[in-house]
Coordinates of C-alpha atoms in Angstrom, one line a residue:
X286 CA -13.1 96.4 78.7
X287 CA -11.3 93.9 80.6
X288 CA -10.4 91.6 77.9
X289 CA -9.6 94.9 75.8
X290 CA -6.9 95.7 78.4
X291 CA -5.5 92.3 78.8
X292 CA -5.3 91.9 75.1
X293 CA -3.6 95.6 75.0
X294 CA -1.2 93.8 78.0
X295 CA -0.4 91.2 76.4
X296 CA 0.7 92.8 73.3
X297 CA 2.7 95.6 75.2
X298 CA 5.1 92.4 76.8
X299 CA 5.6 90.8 73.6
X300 CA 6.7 94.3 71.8
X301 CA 9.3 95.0 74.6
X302 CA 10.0 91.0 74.7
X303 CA 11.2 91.6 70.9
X304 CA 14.9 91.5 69.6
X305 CA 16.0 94.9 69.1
X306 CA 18.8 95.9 66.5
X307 CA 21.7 98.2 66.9
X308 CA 23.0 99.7 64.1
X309 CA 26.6 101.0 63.9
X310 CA 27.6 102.6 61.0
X311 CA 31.4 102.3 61.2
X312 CA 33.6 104.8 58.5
X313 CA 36.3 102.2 57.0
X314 CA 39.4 101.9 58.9
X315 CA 40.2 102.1 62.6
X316 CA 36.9 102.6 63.1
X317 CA 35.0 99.6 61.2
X318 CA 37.1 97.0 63.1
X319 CA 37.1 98.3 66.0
X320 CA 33.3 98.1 66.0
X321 CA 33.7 95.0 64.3
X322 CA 35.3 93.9 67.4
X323 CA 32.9 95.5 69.9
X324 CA 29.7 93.7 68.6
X325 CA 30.0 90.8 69.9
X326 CA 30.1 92.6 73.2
X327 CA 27.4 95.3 73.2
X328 CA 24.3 93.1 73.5
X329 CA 25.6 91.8 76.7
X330 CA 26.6 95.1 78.3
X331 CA 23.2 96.7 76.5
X332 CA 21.3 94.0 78.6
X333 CA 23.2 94.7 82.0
X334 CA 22.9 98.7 81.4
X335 CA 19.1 98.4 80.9
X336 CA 19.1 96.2 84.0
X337 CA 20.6 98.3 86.3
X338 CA 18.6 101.5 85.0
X339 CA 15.5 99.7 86.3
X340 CA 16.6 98.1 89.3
X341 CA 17.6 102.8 90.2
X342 CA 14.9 103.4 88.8
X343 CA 12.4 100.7 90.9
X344 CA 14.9 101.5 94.4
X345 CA 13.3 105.3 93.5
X346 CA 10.4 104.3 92.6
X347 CA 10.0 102.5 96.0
X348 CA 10.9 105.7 98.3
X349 CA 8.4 108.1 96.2
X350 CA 5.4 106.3 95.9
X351 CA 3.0 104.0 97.9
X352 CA 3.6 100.6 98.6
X353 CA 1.7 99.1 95.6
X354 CA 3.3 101.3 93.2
X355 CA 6.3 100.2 94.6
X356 CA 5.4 96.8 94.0
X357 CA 4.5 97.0 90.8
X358 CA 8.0 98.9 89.5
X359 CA 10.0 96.2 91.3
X360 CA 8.4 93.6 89.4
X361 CA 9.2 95.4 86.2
X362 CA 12.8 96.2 87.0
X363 CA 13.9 93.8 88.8
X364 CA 13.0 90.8 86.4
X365 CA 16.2 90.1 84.1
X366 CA 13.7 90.3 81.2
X367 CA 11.5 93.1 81.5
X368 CA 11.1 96.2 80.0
X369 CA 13.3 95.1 76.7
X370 CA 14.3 91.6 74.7
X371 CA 17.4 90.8 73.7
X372 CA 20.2 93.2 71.3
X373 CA 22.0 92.1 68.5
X374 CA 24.1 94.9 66.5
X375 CA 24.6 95.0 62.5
X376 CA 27.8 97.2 61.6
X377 CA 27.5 99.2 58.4
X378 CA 30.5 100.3 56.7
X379 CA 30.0 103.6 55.6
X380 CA 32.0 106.6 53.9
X381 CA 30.0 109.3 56.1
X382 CA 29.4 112.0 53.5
X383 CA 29.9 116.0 53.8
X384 CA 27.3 118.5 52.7
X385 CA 28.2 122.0 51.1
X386 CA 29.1 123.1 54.0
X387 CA 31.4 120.9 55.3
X388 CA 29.5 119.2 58.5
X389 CA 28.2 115.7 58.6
X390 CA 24.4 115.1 57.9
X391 CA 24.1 113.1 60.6
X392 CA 19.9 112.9 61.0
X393 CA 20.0 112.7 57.5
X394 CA 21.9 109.6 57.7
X395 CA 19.8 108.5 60.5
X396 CA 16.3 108.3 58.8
X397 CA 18.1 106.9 55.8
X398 CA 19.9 104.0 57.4
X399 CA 16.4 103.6 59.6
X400 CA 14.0 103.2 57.3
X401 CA 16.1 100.8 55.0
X402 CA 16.4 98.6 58.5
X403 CA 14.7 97.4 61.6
X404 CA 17.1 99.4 64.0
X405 CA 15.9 100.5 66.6
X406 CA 18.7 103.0 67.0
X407 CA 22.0 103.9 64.8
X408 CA 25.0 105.1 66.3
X409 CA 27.7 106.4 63.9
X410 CA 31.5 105.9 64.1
X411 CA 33.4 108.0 63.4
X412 CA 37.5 109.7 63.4
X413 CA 36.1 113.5 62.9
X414 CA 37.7 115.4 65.7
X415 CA 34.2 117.1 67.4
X416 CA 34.4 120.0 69.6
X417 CA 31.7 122.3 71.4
X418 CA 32.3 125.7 73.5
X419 CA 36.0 124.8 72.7
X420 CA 35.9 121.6 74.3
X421 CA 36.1 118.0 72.9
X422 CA 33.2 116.6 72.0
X423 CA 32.9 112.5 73.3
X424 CA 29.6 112.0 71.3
X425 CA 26.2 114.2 70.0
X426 CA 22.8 112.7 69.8
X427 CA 19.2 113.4 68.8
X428 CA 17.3 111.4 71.0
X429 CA 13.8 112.6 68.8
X430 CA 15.4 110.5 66.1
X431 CA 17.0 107.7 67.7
X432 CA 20.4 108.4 66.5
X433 CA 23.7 109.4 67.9
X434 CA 27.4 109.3 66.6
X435 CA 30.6 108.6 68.8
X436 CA 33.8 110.5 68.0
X437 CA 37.0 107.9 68.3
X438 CA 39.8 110.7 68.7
X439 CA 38.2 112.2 72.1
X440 CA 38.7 108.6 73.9
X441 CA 42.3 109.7 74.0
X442 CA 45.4 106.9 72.7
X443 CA 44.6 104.6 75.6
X444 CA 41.6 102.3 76.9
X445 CA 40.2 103.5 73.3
X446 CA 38.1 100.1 73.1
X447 CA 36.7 100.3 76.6
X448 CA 35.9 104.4 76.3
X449 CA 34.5 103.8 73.3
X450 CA 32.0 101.0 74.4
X451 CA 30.7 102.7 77.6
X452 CA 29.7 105.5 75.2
X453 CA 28.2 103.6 73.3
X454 CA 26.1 101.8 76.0
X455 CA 25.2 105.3 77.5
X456 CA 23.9 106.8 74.4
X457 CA 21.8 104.1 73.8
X458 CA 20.2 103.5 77.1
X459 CA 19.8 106.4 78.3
X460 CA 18.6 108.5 75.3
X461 CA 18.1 106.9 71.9
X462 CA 16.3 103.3 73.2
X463 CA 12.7 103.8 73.0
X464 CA 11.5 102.5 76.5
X465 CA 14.7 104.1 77.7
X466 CA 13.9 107.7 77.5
X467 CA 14.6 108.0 73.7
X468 CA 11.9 110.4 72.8
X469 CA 9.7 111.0 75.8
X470 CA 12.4 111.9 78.5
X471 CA 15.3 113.6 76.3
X472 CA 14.7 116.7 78.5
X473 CA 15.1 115.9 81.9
X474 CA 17.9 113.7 81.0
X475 CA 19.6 116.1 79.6
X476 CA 19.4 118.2 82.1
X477 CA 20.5 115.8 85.0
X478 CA 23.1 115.3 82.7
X479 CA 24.4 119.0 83.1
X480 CA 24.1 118.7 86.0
X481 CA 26.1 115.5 87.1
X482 CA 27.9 112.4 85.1
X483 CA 25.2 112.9 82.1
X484 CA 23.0 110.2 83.3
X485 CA 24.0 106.2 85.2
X486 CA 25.8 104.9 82.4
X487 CA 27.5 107.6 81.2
X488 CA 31.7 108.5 81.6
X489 CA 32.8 110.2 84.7
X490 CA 33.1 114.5 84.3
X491 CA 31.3 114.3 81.1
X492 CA 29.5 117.9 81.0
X493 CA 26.1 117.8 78.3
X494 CA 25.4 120.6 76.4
X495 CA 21.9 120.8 74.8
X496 CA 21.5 122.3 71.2
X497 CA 18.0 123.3 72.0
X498 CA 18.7 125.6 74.8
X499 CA 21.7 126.8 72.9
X500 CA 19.4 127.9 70.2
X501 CA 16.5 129.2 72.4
X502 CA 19.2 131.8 73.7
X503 CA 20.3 134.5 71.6
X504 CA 23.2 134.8 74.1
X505 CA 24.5 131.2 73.4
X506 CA 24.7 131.9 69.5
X507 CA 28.5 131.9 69.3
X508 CA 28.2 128.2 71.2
X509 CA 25.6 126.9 68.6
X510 CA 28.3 127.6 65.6
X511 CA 30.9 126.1 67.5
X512 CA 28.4 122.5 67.9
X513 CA 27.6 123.0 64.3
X514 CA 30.4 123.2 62.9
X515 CA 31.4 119.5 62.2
X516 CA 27.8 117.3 62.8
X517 CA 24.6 118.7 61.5
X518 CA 21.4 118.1 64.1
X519 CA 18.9 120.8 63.3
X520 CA 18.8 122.2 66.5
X521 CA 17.5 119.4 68.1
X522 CA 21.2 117.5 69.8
X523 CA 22.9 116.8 73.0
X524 CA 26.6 117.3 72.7
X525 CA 28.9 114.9 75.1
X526 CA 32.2 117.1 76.1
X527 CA 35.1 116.8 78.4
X528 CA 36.1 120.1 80.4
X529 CA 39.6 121.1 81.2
X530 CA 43.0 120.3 79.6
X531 CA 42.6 117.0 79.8
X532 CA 39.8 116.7 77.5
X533 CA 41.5 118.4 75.3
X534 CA 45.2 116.6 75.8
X535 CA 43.0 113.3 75.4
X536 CA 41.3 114.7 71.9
X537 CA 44.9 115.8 71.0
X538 CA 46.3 112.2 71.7
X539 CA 43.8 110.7 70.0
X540 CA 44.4 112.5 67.1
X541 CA 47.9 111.7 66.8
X542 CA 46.9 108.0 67.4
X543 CA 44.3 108.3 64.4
X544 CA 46.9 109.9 62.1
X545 CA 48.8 106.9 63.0
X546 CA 52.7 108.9 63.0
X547 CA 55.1 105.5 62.5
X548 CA 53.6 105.3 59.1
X549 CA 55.9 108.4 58.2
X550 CA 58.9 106.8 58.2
X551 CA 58.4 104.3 55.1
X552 CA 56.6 107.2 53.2
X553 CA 59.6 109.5 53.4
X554 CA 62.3 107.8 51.0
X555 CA 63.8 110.8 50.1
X556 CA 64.6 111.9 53.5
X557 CA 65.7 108.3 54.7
X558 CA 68.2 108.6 51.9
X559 CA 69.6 111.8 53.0
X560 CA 69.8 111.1 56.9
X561 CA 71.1 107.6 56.0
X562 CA 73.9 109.3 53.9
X563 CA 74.7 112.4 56.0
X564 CA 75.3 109.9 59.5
X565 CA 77.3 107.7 57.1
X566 CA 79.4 110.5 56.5
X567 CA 79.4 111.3 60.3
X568 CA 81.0 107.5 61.2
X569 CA 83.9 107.6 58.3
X570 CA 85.4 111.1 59.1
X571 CA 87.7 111.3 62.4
X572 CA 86.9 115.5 62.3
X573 CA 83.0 114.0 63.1
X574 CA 84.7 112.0 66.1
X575 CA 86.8 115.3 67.1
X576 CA 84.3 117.5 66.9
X577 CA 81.5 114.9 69.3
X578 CA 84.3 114.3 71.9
X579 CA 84.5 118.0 72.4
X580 CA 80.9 118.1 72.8
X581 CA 79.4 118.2 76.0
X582 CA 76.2 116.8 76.8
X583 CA 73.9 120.2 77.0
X584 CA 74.8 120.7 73.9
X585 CA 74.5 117.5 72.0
X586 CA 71.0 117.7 73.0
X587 CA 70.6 121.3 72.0
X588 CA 72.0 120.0 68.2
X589 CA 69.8 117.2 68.2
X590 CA 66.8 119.4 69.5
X591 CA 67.8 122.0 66.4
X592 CA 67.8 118.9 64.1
X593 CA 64.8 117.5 65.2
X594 CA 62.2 121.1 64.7
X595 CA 64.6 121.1 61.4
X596 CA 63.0 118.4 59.6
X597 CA 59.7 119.0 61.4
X598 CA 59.3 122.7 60.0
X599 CA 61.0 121.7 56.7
X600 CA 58.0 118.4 56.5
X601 CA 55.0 120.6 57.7
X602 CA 56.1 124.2 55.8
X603 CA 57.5 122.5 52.6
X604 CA 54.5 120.1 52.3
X605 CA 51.9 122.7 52.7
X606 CA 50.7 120.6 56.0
X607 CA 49.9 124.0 58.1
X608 CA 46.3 125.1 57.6
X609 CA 44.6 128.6 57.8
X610 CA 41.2 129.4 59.1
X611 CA 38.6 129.9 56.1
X612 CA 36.6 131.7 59.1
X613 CA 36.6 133.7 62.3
X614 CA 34.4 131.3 64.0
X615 CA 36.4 128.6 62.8
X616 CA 39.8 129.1 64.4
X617 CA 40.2 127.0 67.7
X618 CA 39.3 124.0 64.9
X619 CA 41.9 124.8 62.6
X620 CA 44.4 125.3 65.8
X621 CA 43.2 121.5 66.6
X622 CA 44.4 120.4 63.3
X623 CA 47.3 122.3 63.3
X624 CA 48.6 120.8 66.9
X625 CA 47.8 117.5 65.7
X626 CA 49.6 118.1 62.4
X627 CA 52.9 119.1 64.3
X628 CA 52.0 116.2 66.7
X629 CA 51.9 114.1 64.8
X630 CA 55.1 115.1 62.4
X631 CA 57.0 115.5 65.5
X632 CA 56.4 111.6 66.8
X633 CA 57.4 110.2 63.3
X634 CA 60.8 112.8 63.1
X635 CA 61.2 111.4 66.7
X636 CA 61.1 107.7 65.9
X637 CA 62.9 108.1 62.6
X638 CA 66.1 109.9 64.6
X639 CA 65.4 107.0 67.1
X640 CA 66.0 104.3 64.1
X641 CA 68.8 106.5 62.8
X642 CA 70.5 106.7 65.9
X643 CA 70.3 102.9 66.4
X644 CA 71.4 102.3 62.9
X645 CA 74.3 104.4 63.1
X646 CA 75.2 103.1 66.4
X647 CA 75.8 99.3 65.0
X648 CA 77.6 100.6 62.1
X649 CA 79.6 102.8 64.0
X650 CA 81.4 99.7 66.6
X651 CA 81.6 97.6 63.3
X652 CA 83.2 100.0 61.7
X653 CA 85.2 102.3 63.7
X654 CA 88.2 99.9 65.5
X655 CA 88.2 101.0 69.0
X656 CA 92.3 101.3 68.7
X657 CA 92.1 104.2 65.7
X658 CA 89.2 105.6 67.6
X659 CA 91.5 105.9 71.2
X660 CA 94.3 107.5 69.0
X661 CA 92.5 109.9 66.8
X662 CA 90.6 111.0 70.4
X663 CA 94.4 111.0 72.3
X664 CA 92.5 109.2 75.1
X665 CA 91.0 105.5 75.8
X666 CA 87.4 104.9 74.5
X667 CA 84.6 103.1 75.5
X668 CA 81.4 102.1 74.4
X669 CA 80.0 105.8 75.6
X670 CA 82.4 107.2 72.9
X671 CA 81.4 105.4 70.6
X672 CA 77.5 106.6 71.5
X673 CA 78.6 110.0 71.3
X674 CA 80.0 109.7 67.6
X675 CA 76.4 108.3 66.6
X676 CA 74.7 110.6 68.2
X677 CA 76.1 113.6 66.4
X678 CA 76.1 111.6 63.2
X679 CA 72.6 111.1 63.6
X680 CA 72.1 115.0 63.9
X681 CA 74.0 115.5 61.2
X682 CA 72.2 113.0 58.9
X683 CA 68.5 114.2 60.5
X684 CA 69.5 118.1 59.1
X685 CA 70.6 116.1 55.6
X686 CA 67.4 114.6 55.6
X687 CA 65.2 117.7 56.2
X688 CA 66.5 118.8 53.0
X689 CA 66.1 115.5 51.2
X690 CA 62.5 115.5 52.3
X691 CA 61.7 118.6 50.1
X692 CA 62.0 116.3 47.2
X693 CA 59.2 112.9 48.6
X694 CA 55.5 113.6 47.2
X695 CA 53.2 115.8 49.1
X696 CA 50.4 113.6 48.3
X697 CA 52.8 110.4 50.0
X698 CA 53.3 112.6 53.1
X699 CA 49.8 113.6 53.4
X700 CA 48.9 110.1 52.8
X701 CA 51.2 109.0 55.7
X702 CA 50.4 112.0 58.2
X703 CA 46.6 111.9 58.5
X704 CA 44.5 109.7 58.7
X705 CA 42.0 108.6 56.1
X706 CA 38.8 110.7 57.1
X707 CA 41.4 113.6 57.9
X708 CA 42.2 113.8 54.2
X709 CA 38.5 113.3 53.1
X710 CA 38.0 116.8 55.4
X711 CA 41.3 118.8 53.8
X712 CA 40.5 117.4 50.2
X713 CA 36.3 118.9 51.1
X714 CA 38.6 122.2 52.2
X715 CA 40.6 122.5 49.3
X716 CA 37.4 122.2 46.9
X717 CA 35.8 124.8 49.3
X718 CA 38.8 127.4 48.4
X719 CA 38.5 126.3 45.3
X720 CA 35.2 127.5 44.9
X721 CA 35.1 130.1 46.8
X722 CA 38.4 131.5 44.3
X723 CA 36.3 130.9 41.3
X724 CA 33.0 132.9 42.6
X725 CA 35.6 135.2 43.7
X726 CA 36.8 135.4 40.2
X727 CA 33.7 135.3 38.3
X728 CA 32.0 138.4 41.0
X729 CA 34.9 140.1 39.6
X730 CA 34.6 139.7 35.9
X731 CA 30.7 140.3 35.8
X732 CA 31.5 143.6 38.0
X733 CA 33.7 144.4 35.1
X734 CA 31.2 143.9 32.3
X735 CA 28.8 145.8 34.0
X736 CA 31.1 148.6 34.6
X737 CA 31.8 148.1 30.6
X738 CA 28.0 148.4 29.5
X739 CA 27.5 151.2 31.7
X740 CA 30.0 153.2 30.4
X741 CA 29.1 152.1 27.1
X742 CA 25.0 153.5 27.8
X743 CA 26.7 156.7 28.9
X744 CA 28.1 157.4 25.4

């Protein structure tokens, strides 16, 4: 029995001696190189997260139990080795798909990507904007299956690489690593996780909402549509949110940041055309000068704010950009999408009246000889009059180019407002109201030939 239990020792220390695999399944884009960029990094902070687990969990140990026990768990957690060999992390690049209804098989990915690999745990990457209860989601889990999924636009526009690691590190070392608590202590992490910072290595004010008590109570229903609605986890998840307006501020930022909004510019030729043409106009006509010396400041910035929400409304209505909820349940998402459409809009019309402005600027003291200017004016000039002329000329070219943007490509702007998975989600809604139109349509004619062959059986 002795040598059964030595053997049975001996194996147990070479298993958690082994090299254990991360897998990161990164969607192409922001997200592949950023984790790209992060795996050189995660085994290192994998190793010093697991270390410092042990060495709380051996200092608890310690003050619970009798000396020898105590003992025992300090040699255990306290040696740099023990309890777990070495990481090394494989990234995927992956296309995450959509089922029929629209969410993200995420344990289906899981098992799939698993069983193909020696991971011991995956971890998806991903731009899908995740929210729960109405607030942002950071990252969801099933700890049963050893897989998890980080969502990049709730780590805000700043620190995204650092956020994003720590998250990463938490998820796996405190709930999907096996001798971390993957599977046998899910529970009570979870729930010292609701109760405090979600477990040692987890972000500060992160709240943890578990999918299993949401669907044990009949009360929590309404919360358990709101989880499902973008990652599918049977049931069986831990959702990762931030409370308060700053959670959702931060998702909002990093939504903007995704959509990347300085790519609108280039895609808008049309529109840089027309604002190019209308300030032009704006810096050759002394009534433009007239009309901007009589201006006072208040309310050059009321005509530039009017420009401004001009093009914004003309890009967003004109291009079909504002969405409608397909459901009741489904609202606070498409309010999300619709504050980071306008976001997002809004910072490119904002950089594009920044360029104008500048350009106009420069062409105006080139131009305009300071002389002609003083004498068309009736006063001296300086370099602030000159400002002033290229400012309302830039106003005057932005409204120009809110009409000129009528005429660019819908598919260009869409390309250059959202992000690539964002336009993988509203081509998967447009097919859905496609659909939908055409059951619609077909319910309708098949109510119509039964109406038919019943009247027809009458006679």
């Amino acid at each position: 029995m002795a040598d059964e239990k030595t053997s049975r020792d001996r194996g147990t220390r070479q298993d958690e001696h082994r090299e254990r695999v991360l897998g990161v399944i990164a969607e192409p884009g922001p997200a592949e190189r950023l984790a790209d960029s992060l795996a050189s990094e995660l085994p290192r902070a994998l190793e010093s997260a697991r270390n410092a687990k042990r060495s709380r969990e051996a200092a608890g140990t310690r003050h619970g139990e009798d000396a020898g026990s105590s003992q025992e768990a300090g040699e255990t957690g306290e040696n740099g080795e023990a309890g777990g060999g070495s990481w090394r992390v494989e990234v995927v690049r992956r296309t995450l798909p959509l089922d029929s209804s629209g969410t993200v098989p995420l344990l289906d990915i899981g098992r799939r990507e698993r069983n193909g690999r020696d991971w011991e745990a995956v971890v998806v990457l991903t731009e899908l904007p995740r929210r729960a209860d109405h607030l942002p989601v950071l990252a969801d889990c099933a700890p049963e299956h050893q897989v998890g999924l980080v969502s990049l636009v709730a780590m805000g526009a700043v620190a995204v690489r650092r956020r994003t690691r720590e998250m990463l590190v938490h998820l796996v070392v405190d709930h999907l690593a096996d001798d971390m608590g993957g599977t046998g202590a899910t529970d009570g992490t979870a729930r010292k996780g609701r109760e405090g910072a979600a477990g040692g290595t987890a972000p500060s004010r992160c709240r943890v909402i578990d999918e299993r008590e949401a669907r044990e109570s009949s009360e929590e229903g309404g919360a358990q549509r709101a989880v499902d609605a973008n990652v599918q986890l049977e049931g069986q998840g831990l959702h990762f949110t931030l409370p308060g307006w700053q959670g959702k501020l931060r998702l909002l930022a990093g939504m903007v940041r995704t959509n990347r909004p300085w790519r609108l510019v280039p895609s808008l030729s049309p529109a840089l055309a027309g604002s190019t043409a209308g300030a032009a106009f704006g810096v050759f006509y002394s009534s433009i000068w007239q009309l901007a010396d009589a201006f006072s400041t208040g309310r050059l910035l009321a005509v530039s704010l009017l420009a401004v929400v001009a093009m914004i409304a003309w890009l967003v209505l004109a291009h079909n950009l504002w969405e409608r909820p397909q459901k009741a349940g489904l609202r606070a998402f498409t309010a999300l999408y619709n504050a980071a459409t306008v976001a997002t809009v809004s910072c490119g019309v904002v950089i594009m009246f920044v360029l104008l402005f500048t350009a106009t600027f420069l062409a105006a003291l080139v131009i305009i000889p300071p002389a002609y200017l003083a004498k068309t004016l009736k006063h001296s000039v300086g370099p602030v009059d000159v400002v002033t002329v290229a400012w309302l000329a830039s106003c005057l070219g932005t409204v120009v180019g809110a009409l000129g943007s009528g005429l660019a490509d819908e598919e260009a702007v869409r390309g250059a407002a959202f992000s690539r998975g964002e336009r993988r989600r509203q081509d998967w809604r447009a097919e859905e109201e496609a659909r939908q139109e055409q059951e619609g349509e077909t319910t309708e004619e098949s109510g119509g030939t039964g109406s038919g062959d019943g009247s027809g059986s009458g006679g």
